Amino acid sequence: MTPDITGGGAWQALLDRSQAARSSQMRDLFKSDPQRFNRFSLAAAGLFLDYSKNRLDAGTLDLLLTLARERGVEERRNAMFGGGKINSTEKRAVLHTALRAPRTSPAAVDGQAVADEVHAVLDRIRLFTERVRSGEWLGHTGKPITDIVNIGIGGSDLGPKMASQALRTYHHPRLRCHFVSNVDAHDLDAALHQVDPATTLFVIASKTFTTQETMMNARSARAWFLQHGNQQQLARHFVAVSTNIRAVEEFGIDSANMFPFWDWVGGRYSVWSAIGLSVALMIGYEGFRQFLDGGFAMDQHFISAPLEKNMPALLALVGIWNRNFLHAASQSIAPYHQDLRYFPGYLQQLEMESNGKRVTLDGKTVTHATCPVVWGDVGTNGQHAYFQLLHQGTETIPVDFIAALRPAHGIDGHHRVLLANCFAQSEALMLGKTAAEVEAELSGQGLPPEQVAALVPHKTFPGNRPSNTILLDALTPASLGALVALYEHKTFVQGVIWGVNSFDQWGVELGKVLAKNIEAELNSDRGSQSHDSSTSGLIAMARDAARSLG
Ligand code: G6Q
């Protein structure tokens, strides 16, 4: 691996090439190569990726692949799957891939195989979810569970919430799920108003079991339950997912009702672990297993396909090209599937918490850009909101379009319109509309020349705006698993190229500490001296408001 990413041969060659790429037009690339779609697309693990609508040619792609090799992507990938402690700042292995591997997997940490432990927990998840779903597991008044309330935040919320929503059509007909994450009790309050304490199961999901928001919500949920049932009956209504058995027991949840996982599973990579319990409850163990299998299929592809034919690597390299050489500061995610509406938020954490870093593994300040801002919403809604900026704004913002070829509903006509919009948007972003085209169109409508001249600049689209399209046959547990693993590995490859640790999150930790200090001050009458005037002023206003409430 070269010590300075920008000093390597491929980086410099890509910089030179990017000058020409800035003036090249994608519409010309398509015209000059009828095979472009075939050349710049591939299928893997049940997914299809079309990356042809990028300002990319074969020579650029070759250099990007050389960059990946220079940066040691293959070696790092093998180290990750091999259980190496690649999360160097926390001295931890990164083995979420072992969670979706079969019982025969050799994955090991510190020389200890992990498959037995992983599958022992999966077996417990299977038994427990079957009992709840069949109605054998009863609440304290003898009624079956109807509502699951997952209390967690960050990685202990975003994954299960996204996956539960994505697999909505697979839900058990008796069960509803709710996700409470915010310490703002409007969140918990809204959920509690929808559920009956006699038929509600709370899943307290926290890797550390010390996270302020989750513990506060869990305590308030417990207090709410104890207004209706007693301490012994709590066991029928509270289960925990954590790595911290002591804290779970201290909270009052029996270790028999705790589903463990391990420190080699990062929060934002934990939906595959027992953190996915609420997903397994909603879609059943078989469905959850298919989700894991989809992730495993993508792992197999990622570890074995040459980089030239490797979907996560290619998706990552296209992103590197757009970010570092064409200077795209943000990346939009546009799932054309209503059930994927939490997917952009999920990717926001996955990519921005993993690669939103400004120092390299050896602590040096980077001299290149790292993770772009990741954001988005479902199509077609976004088209009527921010797509204006994507088409005609001053920034070039690459878009990942994600769609399923087959819908899960039977309502006639809609899916055709949905896909037509999805494909039309990527075509329009790529093609744009030249001034000459606009002029011909307006003149053809019989508009007087002065009106044509006035309108042309407004109706001209620069085009040449990059996008990828990812197609699923249908949104199923398996294809969702493959999609999530695709983005995990994309994030990994980009982190390796940028030379950062994708598996720590010190930025998250800082906020946790600062909030504790201010909370103590809000709770006391002492003036706060140690802050800037803005923070002190805001604290004083909140204290006054609390006093006036009595
Ligand atoms: C994810 C982060 C972070 C974490 C939450 C919740 O990678 O580490 O989002 O998941 O802070 O942490 P706990 O699961 O420990 O409550």
Coordinates of C-alpha atoms and ligand atoms in Angstrom, one line a residue:
M1 CA 0.0 0.0 0.0
T2 CA 1.4 3.5 -0.9
P3 CA 1.7 5.7 2.2
D4 CA 0.1 8.7 0.5
I5 CA -2.9 7.8 -1.6
T6 CA -2.5 10.8 -3.9
G7 CA 1.2 10.0 -4.5
G8 CA 0.6 6.7 -6.3
G9 CA 0.9 6.2 -10.0
A10 CA -2.8 5.5 -10.6
W11 CA -4.0 8.5 -8.7
Q12 CA -1.9 10.9 -10.7
A13 CA -2.9 9.3 -14.0
L14 CA -6.6 9.5 -13.0
L15 CA -6.1 13.2 -12.2
D16 CA -4.7 13.8 -15.7
R17 CA -7.6 11.9 -17.1
S18 CA -10.2 13.7 -15.2
Q19 CA -9.4 16.9 -17.1
A20 CA -10.5 15.4 -20.3
A21 CA -13.5 13.6 -18.6
R22 CA -14.8 16.9 -17.4
S23 CA -15.4 18.0 -21.0
S24 CA -16.4 14.6 -22.4
Q25 CA -20.2 14.1 -22.9
M26 CA -21.8 10.8 -21.9
R27 CA -24.3 11.1 -24.7
D28 CA -21.2 10.9 -27.1
L29 CA -19.8 7.9 -25.2
F30 CA -23.2 6.1 -25.7
K31 CA -23.3 7.1 -29.4
S32 CA -19.7 5.9 -30.1
D33 CA -20.2 2.5 -28.4
P34 CA -23.4 0.5 -28.9
Q35 CA -22.1 -2.0 -26.4
R36 CA -21.7 0.5 -23.6
F37 CA -24.5 -0.9 -21.5
N38 CA -23.2 -4.4 -21.8
R39 CA -19.6 -3.3 -21.1
F40 CA -20.4 -1.3 -18.0
S41 CA -23.0 -3.5 -16.2
L42 CA -23.0 -6.8 -14.4
A43 CA -25.1 -9.2 -12.4
A44 CA -24.2 -10.7 -9.0
A45 CA -26.0 -12.4 -6.1
G46 CA -29.3 -11.7 -7.7
L47 CA -28.7 -8.0 -8.3
F48 CA -28.0 -6.1 -11.5
L49 CA -25.8 -3.0 -11.6
D50 CA -25.8 -0.6 -14.6
Y51 CA -22.9 1.9 -14.2
S52 CA -22.8 2.9 -17.8
K53 CA -24.3 6.3 -17.2
N54 CA -21.0 7.7 -15.7
R55 CA -18.3 9.8 -17.3
L56 CA -16.2 6.8 -17.5
D57 CA -14.4 4.9 -20.2
A58 CA -12.4 1.7 -20.3
G59 CA -9.1 3.4 -19.7
T60 CA -10.4 5.2 -16.7
L61 CA -11.8 2.1 -15.3
D62 CA -8.5 0.3 -15.7
L63 CA -6.8 3.0 -13.8
L64 CA -9.4 2.9 -11.0
L65 CA -8.8 -0.9 -10.8
T66 CA -5.1 -0.3 -10.6
L67 CA -5.7 2.2 -7.8
A68 CA -7.7 -0.4 -5.9
R69 CA -4.8 -2.8 -6.2
E70 CA -2.2 -0.2 -5.3
R71 CA -4.2 0.6 -2.2
G72 CA -4.4 -3.1 -1.2
V73 CA -8.1 -3.6 -1.5
E74 CA -7.8 -7.3 -2.0
E75 CA -5.4 -7.9 0.9
R76 CA -7.6 -5.8 3.3
R77 CA -10.7 -7.7 2.1
N78 CA -9.0 -11.0 2.9
A79 CA -7.8 -9.6 6.2
M80 CA -11.4 -8.6 7.1
F81 CA -12.9 -12.0 6.2
G82 CA -9.9 -13.7 8.0
G83 CA -10.8 -12.0 11.3
G84 CA -7.8 -9.6 11.3
K85 CA -8.1 -6.7 13.8
I86 CA -8.6 -4.2 11.0
N87 CA -10.5 -1.8 13.3
S88 CA -7.1 -0.7 14.6
T89 CA -8.3 2.2 16.9
E90 CA -10.5 -0.1 18.8
K91 CA -8.3 -3.2 18.3
R92 CA -11.2 -5.2 17.0
A93 CA -11.9 -7.7 14.3
V94 CA -14.6 -6.8 11.8
L95 CA -16.6 -10.0 11.2
H96 CA -20.2 -9.1 10.5
T97 CA -19.8 -11.4 7.4
A98 CA -19.5 -14.3 9.8
L99 CA -23.1 -13.6 11.0
R100 CA -24.5 -14.6 7.6
A101 CA -22.2 -17.5 6.9
P102 CA -23.3 -21.2 7.2
R103 CA -22.5 -23.4 10.2
T104 CA -19.4 -24.7 8.4
S105 CA -17.8 -21.3 8.1
P106 CA -14.2 -21.2 9.2
A107 CA -14.4 -17.6 10.3
A108 CA -12.4 -17.1 13.5
V109 CA -11.3 -14.3 15.9
D110 CA -8.1 -14.8 17.9
G111 CA -7.9 -18.3 16.5
Q112 CA -11.4 -19.2 17.8
A113 CA -14.0 -20.3 15.3
V114 CA -17.2 -18.2 15.7
A115 CA -19.7 -20.2 13.7
D116 CA -20.9 -22.3 16.7
E117 CA -21.7 -19.2 18.8
V118 CA -23.3 -17.4 15.9
H119 CA -25.5 -20.4 15.1
A120 CA -26.3 -21.1 18.7
V121 CA -27.8 -17.6 18.9
L122 CA -29.6 -18.0 15.6
D123 CA -31.1 -21.2 16.9
R124 CA -32.4 -19.3 19.9
I125 CA -33.8 -16.6 17.7
R126 CA -35.6 -19.3 15.7
L127 CA -37.2 -20.9 18.8
F128 CA -38.1 -17.6 20.3
T129 CA -39.6 -16.1 17.1
E130 CA -41.6 -19.2 16.5
R131 CA -43.1 -19.1 20.0
V132 CA -44.1 -15.5 19.6
R133 CA -45.4 -15.8 16.1
S134 CA -47.4 -19.0 16.8
G135 CA -49.1 -17.4 19.8
E136 CA -47.5 -19.8 22.3
W137 CA -45.6 -16.9 24.0
L138 CA -48.2 -15.1 26.0
G139 CA -48.3 -11.7 27.6
H140 CA -49.1 -11.4 31.4
T141 CA -52.9 -11.6 30.9
G142 CA -52.6 -14.7 28.7
K143 CA -53.0 -13.1 25.3
P144 CA -50.6 -13.5 22.4
I145 CA -48.2 -10.7 21.5
T146 CA -49.5 -8.3 18.9
D147 CA -46.9 -5.5 19.0
I148 CA -43.2 -5.4 19.0
V149 CA -41.5 -2.2 20.2
N150 CA -37.8 -2.1 19.3
I151 CA -36.0 0.4 21.5
G152 CA -32.6 1.2 20.2
I153 CA -30.7 4.0 18.4
G154 CA -28.2 4.4 15.6
G155 CA -27.0 1.0 14.5
S156 CA -29.5 -0.7 16.9
D157 CA -32.4 1.0 15.2
L158 CA -31.7 2.0 11.6
G159 CA -31.0 -1.5 10.3
P160 CA -33.9 -3.3 11.8
K161 CA -36.3 -0.4 11.1
M162 CA -35.1 -0.3 7.4
A163 CA -35.3 -4.0 6.9
S164 CA -38.7 -4.4 8.7
Q165 CA -40.2 -1.7 6.5
A166 CA -38.6 -3.1 3.3
L167 CA -40.0 -6.5 4.1
R168 CA -43.4 -5.2 5.1
T169 CA -45.2 -7.6 2.8
Y170 CA -43.7 -10.6 4.7
H171 CA -45.0 -9.5 8.1
H172 CA -47.0 -11.8 10.3
P173 CA -50.6 -10.7 10.0
R174 CA -51.1 -10.4 13.8
L175 CA -47.9 -8.5 14.5
R176 CA -47.1 -4.8 14.2
C177 CA -43.7 -3.3 14.9
H178 CA -42.7 0.1 16.2
F179 CA -39.3 1.6 16.4
V180 CA -38.4 4.0 19.2
S181 CA -35.0 5.7 19.1
N182 CA -35.2 9.3 20.0
V183 CA -34.6 10.5 23.5
D184 CA -37.3 13.0 22.7
A185 CA -40.2 11.2 24.4
H186 CA -42.6 12.2 21.7
D187 CA -41.2 9.2 20.0
L188 CA -41.9 6.7 22.9
D189 CA -45.2 8.4 23.7
A190 CA -46.5 8.0 20.1
A191 CA -45.6 4.3 20.2
L192 CA -47.1 3.7 23.7
H193 CA -50.4 5.3 22.5
Q194 CA -50.7 2.6 19.8
V195 CA -50.0 -0.5 21.9
D196 CA -51.6 -2.5 24.7
P197 CA -49.3 -3.4 27.6
A198 CA -50.9 -6.9 27.8
T199 CA -49.8 -7.8 24.2
T200 CA -46.6 -5.8 23.7
L201 CA -43.1 -7.1 23.6
F202 CA -40.3 -4.6 24.1
V203 CA -37.0 -5.5 22.4
I204 CA -34.3 -3.4 24.1
A205 CA -31.5 -3.3 21.5
S206 CA -28.2 -1.9 22.6
K207 CA -24.7 -3.3 22.0
T208 CA -23.3 -1.5 25.1
F209 CA -26.6 -1.3 27.1
T210 CA -25.3 2.1 28.3
T211 CA -26.5 4.4 25.5
Q212 CA -28.3 7.3 27.2
E213 CA -31.3 7.5 24.8
T214 CA -31.9 3.8 24.7
M215 CA -31.6 3.3 28.5
M216 CA -33.9 6.2 29.2
N217 CA -36.5 5.0 26.8
A218 CA -36.2 1.5 28.2
R219 CA -36.6 2.7 31.7
S220 CA -39.7 4.8 30.8
A221 CA -41.2 1.8 28.9
R222 CA -40.6 -0.4 31.9
A223 CA -42.2 2.2 34.2
W224 CA -45.2 2.3 31.8
F225 CA -45.5 -1.4 31.8
L226 CA -45.3 -1.6 35.6
Q227 CA -48.4 0.6 35.8
H228 CA -50.2 -2.4 34.3
G229 CA -48.2 -5.5 35.3
N230 CA -45.8 -6.5 38.0
Q231 CA -42.1 -7.1 38.2
Q232 CA -42.4 -10.9 37.6
Q233 CA -44.6 -10.4 34.6
L234 CA -41.9 -8.1 33.0
A235 CA -40.2 -11.2 31.7
R236 CA -43.1 -11.9 29.3
H237 CA -42.7 -8.4 27.9
F238 CA -39.1 -7.4 27.9
V239 CA -36.2 -9.0 26.0
A240 CA -32.7 -7.6 25.3
V241 CA -30.2 -7.7 22.6
S242 CA -26.7 -6.8 23.8
T243 CA -23.1 -7.7 24.3
N244 CA -23.3 -6.5 28.0
I245 CA -24.9 -9.3 30.1
R246 CA -24.3 -7.6 33.4
A247 CA -26.1 -4.3 32.4
V248 CA -29.0 -6.3 31.0
E249 CA -29.4 -8.2 34.3
E250 CA -29.1 -5.0 36.3
F251 CA -31.9 -3.6 34.2
G252 CA -34.0 -6.5 35.3
I253 CA -34.1 -8.6 32.2
D254 CA -33.3 -12.3 32.8
S255 CA -30.2 -13.5 30.8
A256 CA -32.5 -16.2 29.4
N257 CA -34.3 -13.4 27.6
M258 CA -31.1 -11.9 26.3
F259 CA -29.8 -12.5 22.8
P260 CA -26.1 -11.8 22.7
F261 CA -23.7 -10.7 20.0
W262 CA -20.1 -9.7 20.0
D263 CA -17.7 -6.8 19.9
W264 CA -16.5 -7.8 16.4
V265 CA -19.9 -6.6 15.1
G266 CA -20.0 -2.9 14.6
G267 CA -23.3 -1.1 15.4
R268 CA -24.0 -0.1 11.8
Y269 CA -23.2 -3.6 10.6
S270 CA -25.3 -5.4 13.2
V271 CA -28.7 -5.9 11.5
W272 CA -27.4 -9.4 10.7
S273 CA -26.9 -10.2 14.4
A274 CA -29.6 -10.6 17.1
I275 CA -30.1 -6.8 16.6
G276 CA -32.2 -8.1 13.7
L277 CA -34.5 -9.8 16.2
S278 CA -37.5 -7.6 15.5
V279 CA -37.1 -8.3 11.8
A280 CA -37.0 -12.1 12.5
L281 CA -40.1 -11.6 14.7
M282 CA -42.0 -9.8 11.9
I283 CA -41.0 -11.9 8.9
G284 CA -40.3 -15.2 10.6
Y285 CA -37.0 -17.1 11.0
E286 CA -37.0 -18.6 7.5
G287 CA -37.3 -15.1 6.0
F288 CA -34.5 -13.8 8.3
R289 CA -32.3 -16.7 7.2
Q290 CA -33.0 -15.8 3.5
F291 CA -32.0 -12.2 4.3
L292 CA -28.7 -13.6 5.8
D293 CA -28.3 -15.9 2.8
G294 CA -28.7 -12.9 0.4
G295 CA -25.9 -11.1 2.3
F296 CA -23.8 -14.3 2.2
A297 CA -24.2 -14.6 -1.5
M298 CA -22.9 -11.1 -2.0
D299 CA -20.0 -11.9 0.4
Q300 CA -19.1 -14.9 -1.8
H301 CA -19.1 -12.8 -4.9
F302 CA -17.1 -10.0 -3.2
I303 CA -14.4 -12.4 -1.9
S304 CA -14.0 -14.4 -5.1
A305 CA -14.8 -12.2 -8.2
P306 CA -11.8 -10.4 -9.8
L307 CA -12.1 -6.7 -9.2
E308 CA -13.0 -6.2 -12.9
K309 CA -16.2 -8.2 -12.3
N310 CA -16.7 -7.4 -8.7
M311 CA -20.0 -5.4 -8.0
P312 CA -19.1 -3.8 -4.7
A313 CA -15.6 -2.9 -5.9
L314 CA -17.0 -1.4 -9.1
L315 CA -19.7 0.6 -7.3
A316 CA -17.0 1.9 -4.9
L317 CA -14.6 2.8 -7.7
V318 CA -17.3 4.7 -9.7
G319 CA -18.0 6.6 -6.4
I320 CA -14.2 7.3 -6.0
W321 CA -14.1 8.7 -9.6
N322 CA -17.1 10.9 -9.0
R323 CA -15.9 12.1 -5.5
N324 CA -12.2 12.5 -5.9
F325 CA -11.7 13.3 -9.6
L326 CA -15.0 14.9 -10.7
H327 CA -15.5 16.5 -7.2
A328 CA -19.0 15.4 -6.5
A329 CA -19.5 16.4 -2.8
S330 CA -22.7 14.5 -2.3
Q331 CA -24.4 11.2 -3.4
S332 CA -28.1 10.9 -3.7
I333 CA -29.9 7.6 -3.2
A334 CA -33.2 7.2 -5.0
P335 CA -35.0 3.9 -4.3
Y336 CA -38.0 3.6 -6.6
H337 CA -39.7 1.4 -4.1
Q338 CA -41.9 2.8 -1.3
D339 CA -40.9 0.0 1.1
L340 CA -37.2 1.1 0.8
R341 CA -38.0 4.5 2.2
Y342 CA -35.7 4.1 5.1
F343 CA -32.9 2.8 2.9
P344 CA -31.3 6.3 2.2
G345 CA -31.3 7.0 6.0
Y346 CA -29.7 3.6 6.6
L347 CA -27.0 4.2 4.0
Q348 CA -26.4 7.7 5.4
Q349 CA -25.2 6.0 8.6
L350 CA -23.4 3.2 6.9
E351 CA -21.3 5.4 4.6
M352 CA -21.0 8.6 6.6
E353 CA -20.3 7.1 10.0
S354 CA -17.8 4.6 8.4
N355 CA -16.0 6.9 6.0
G356 CA -16.7 10.4 7.3
K357 CA -13.1 10.7 8.5
R358 CA -10.3 13.1 8.1
V359 CA -7.3 11.2 9.2
T360 CA -5.7 8.0 7.8
L361 CA -5.2 4.8 9.7
D362 CA -1.8 6.0 10.8
G363 CA -3.3 9.3 12.1
K364 CA -2.2 11.6 9.3
T365 CA -4.5 14.3 8.0
V366 CA -5.8 13.2 4.6
T367 CA -4.9 15.3 1.5
H368 CA -7.9 14.0 -0.4
A369 CA -11.7 14.2 0.0
T370 CA -13.4 11.3 1.8
C371 CA -17.0 10.3 2.1
P372 CA -19.5 12.5 0.3
V373 CA -22.8 13.6 1.9
V374 CA -25.3 10.7 1.4
W375 CA -28.9 11.6 1.2
G376 CA -32.1 10.9 -0.7
D377 CA -35.7 9.8 -0.7
V378 CA -38.0 7.5 -2.6
G379 CA -38.9 8.1 -6.2
T380 CA -41.1 9.3 -7.6
N381 CA -41.6 11.7 -4.6
G382 CA -38.1 13.2 -4.9
Q383 CA -38.8 14.1 -8.5
H384 CA -41.4 16.6 -7.3
A385 CA -39.1 18.1 -4.7
Y386 CA -35.3 18.2 -5.1
F387 CA -34.7 16.6 -8.5
Q388 CA -34.9 20.1 -9.9
L389 CA -31.5 20.7 -8.4
L390 CA -30.1 17.4 -9.6
H391 CA -31.0 18.4 -13.2
Q392 CA -30.3 22.1 -13.3
G393 CA -28.5 23.1 -10.1
T394 CA -24.8 24.2 -10.0
E395 CA -23.6 20.9 -8.4
T396 CA -23.1 17.6 -10.1
I397 CA -24.7 15.0 -7.7
P398 CA -24.5 11.4 -8.7
V399 CA -27.6 9.3 -8.1
D400 CA -28.0 5.7 -7.3
F401 CA -31.4 4.6 -8.6
I402 CA -32.7 1.3 -7.0
A403 CA -35.7 -0.5 -8.4
A404 CA -37.4 -3.9 -8.3
L405 CA -38.5 -5.3 -11.7
R406 CA -41.6 -7.0 -10.1
P407 CA -43.8 -5.4 -7.5
A408 CA -45.2 -7.2 -4.4
H409 CA -48.7 -5.7 -5.0
G410 CA -51.3 -6.5 -7.7
I411 CA -52.5 -3.0 -8.4
D412 CA -52.6 -2.6 -12.2
G413 CA -50.5 -0.1 -14.1
H414 CA -48.6 1.6 -11.3
H415 CA -45.4 -0.4 -11.5
R416 CA -45.0 0.4 -15.2
V417 CA -45.3 4.1 -14.5
L418 CA -42.9 3.8 -11.5
L419 CA -40.2 2.1 -13.6
A420 CA -40.8 4.5 -16.6
N421 CA -40.1 7.4 -14.2
C422 CA -37.0 5.7 -12.8
F423 CA -35.4 5.0 -16.2
A424 CA -36.5 8.4 -17.6
Q425 CA -34.8 10.3 -14.8
S426 CA -31.4 8.6 -15.3
E427 CA -31.8 9.1 -19.1
A428 CA -32.6 12.8 -18.6
L429 CA -29.7 13.3 -16.2
M430 CA -27.4 11.8 -18.7
L431 CA -28.7 13.3 -21.9
G432 CA -29.8 16.7 -20.7
K433 CA -31.4 19.0 -23.3
T434 CA -29.2 21.3 -25.4
A435 CA -30.0 24.9 -26.2
A436 CA -30.5 23.9 -29.8
E437 CA -33.0 21.2 -28.9
V438 CA -34.9 23.6 -26.7
E439 CA -34.9 26.2 -29.4
A440 CA -36.2 23.8 -32.1
E441 CA -38.9 22.6 -29.7
L442 CA -40.2 26.1 -28.8
S443 CA -40.0 27.4 -32.3
G444 CA -41.9 24.3 -33.4
Q445 CA -44.7 25.3 -30.9
G446 CA -44.9 28.6 -32.8
L447 CA -43.5 30.8 -30.1
P448 CA -42.2 34.2 -31.3
P449 CA -38.4 34.3 -31.5
E450 CA -37.9 36.8 -28.6
Q451 CA -39.9 34.5 -26.3
V452 CA -37.9 31.5 -27.5
A453 CA -34.6 33.4 -26.8
A454 CA -35.8 34.3 -23.3
L455 CA -36.9 30.8 -22.4
V456 CA -34.0 28.8 -23.9
P457 CA -31.5 29.3 -20.9
H458 CA -34.2 28.2 -18.4
K459 CA -35.3 25.2 -20.3
T460 CA -31.7 24.0 -21.2
F461 CA -30.4 21.0 -19.1
P462 CA -26.6 20.5 -19.0
G463 CA -27.0 16.7 -18.7
N464 CA -23.9 14.6 -18.4
R465 CA -24.9 13.9 -14.8
P466 CA -23.8 10.5 -13.5
S467 CA -26.0 7.8 -12.1
N468 CA -26.0 4.1 -11.3
T469 CA -29.1 1.9 -11.6
I470 CA -29.4 -1.2 -9.4
L471 CA -32.2 -3.6 -10.3
L472 CA -33.6 -6.3 -8.1
D473 CA -35.9 -8.9 -9.5
A474 CA -38.2 -8.3 -6.6
L475 CA -37.7 -6.9 -3.1
T476 CA -37.4 -10.1 -1.1
P477 CA -35.5 -11.0 2.1
A478 CA -32.7 -12.4 -0.1
S479 CA -32.4 -9.5 -2.5
L480 CA -32.5 -7.0 0.4
G481 CA -29.7 -9.0 2.1
A482 CA -27.6 -8.8 -1.1
L483 CA -28.3 -5.1 -1.5
V484 CA -27.3 -4.2 2.1
A485 CA -24.1 -6.3 1.8
L486 CA -23.4 -4.7 -1.6
Y487 CA -23.3 -1.3 0.1
E488 CA -21.4 -2.5 3.1
H489 CA -18.6 -3.8 0.8
K490 CA -18.8 -0.7 -1.3
T491 CA -18.2 1.3 1.9
F492 CA -15.4 -1.0 2.9
V493 CA -13.6 -0.6 -0.5
Q494 CA -13.9 3.1 -0.4
G495 CA -12.5 3.2 3.1
V496 CA -9.5 1.2 2.1
I497 CA -8.8 3.5 -0.9
W498 CA -9.2 6.6 1.3
G499 CA -6.9 4.9 3.9
V500 CA -9.4 5.5 6.8
N501 CA -10.7 3.3 9.5
S502 CA -14.3 2.6 8.4
F503 CA -15.1 0.8 11.7
D504 CA -14.7 3.3 14.4
Q505 CA -17.0 6.4 15.2
W506 CA -15.2 8.7 17.6
G507 CA -17.5 11.6 16.4
V508 CA -20.5 9.7 17.9
E509 CA -18.7 9.3 21.2
L510 CA -18.0 13.0 21.7
G511 CA -21.6 14.0 21.6
K512 CA -22.5 11.3 24.1
V513 CA -20.0 12.8 26.7
L514 CA -20.9 16.5 26.2
A515 CA -24.6 15.9 26.5
K516 CA -24.2 14.2 29.9
N517 CA -22.4 17.3 31.3
I518 CA -25.0 19.7 30.1
E519 CA -27.9 17.5 31.3
A520 CA -26.4 17.7 34.8
E521 CA -26.3 21.5 34.6
L522 CA -29.9 21.7 33.4
N523 CA -30.8 19.7 36.4
S524 CA -29.1 22.0 38.9
D525 CA -29.5 25.6 40.0
R526 CA -25.8 26.4 39.7
G527 CA -24.8 28.8 36.9
S528 CA -22.9 27.3 34.1
Q529 CA -19.4 28.9 33.8
S530 CA -17.5 26.6 31.6
H531 CA -19.2 27.2 28.3
D532 CA -19.1 29.8 25.5
S533 CA -21.8 32.6 25.9
S534 CA -24.1 30.9 23.3
T535 CA -24.2 27.6 25.0
S536 CA -24.6 29.2 28.5
G537 CA -27.4 31.4 27.1
L538 CA -29.2 28.5 25.7
I539 CA -28.8 26.5 28.9
A540 CA -30.2 29.4 30.9
M541 CA -33.3 29.7 28.6
A542 CA -34.0 26.0 29.0
R543 CA -33.7 26.2 32.8
D544 CA -36.0 29.2 32.9
A545 CA -38.6 27.3 30.8
A546 CA -38.3 24.3 33.1
R547 CA -38.8 26.5 36.2
S548 CA -41.9 28.2 34.7
L549 CA -43.4 24.7 34.1
G550 CA -42.9 24.1 37.8
Ligands
G6Q1 C1 -22.9 2.5 14.9 C2 -22.6 3.4 16.0 C3 -23.8 3.9 16.7 C4 -24.4 2.9 17.7 C5 -25.4 3.6 18.6 C6 -26.1 2.7 19.6 O1 -22.0 1.9 14.2 O2 -21.7 2.8 16.8 O3 -24.8 4.3 15.8 O4 -25.0 1.8 17.0 O5 -24.7 4.6 19.3 O6 -25.2 2.0 20.4 P1 -25.7 0.8 21.3 O7 -26.1 -0.3 20.4 O8 -24.5 0.5 22.1 O9 -26.8 1.4 22.1

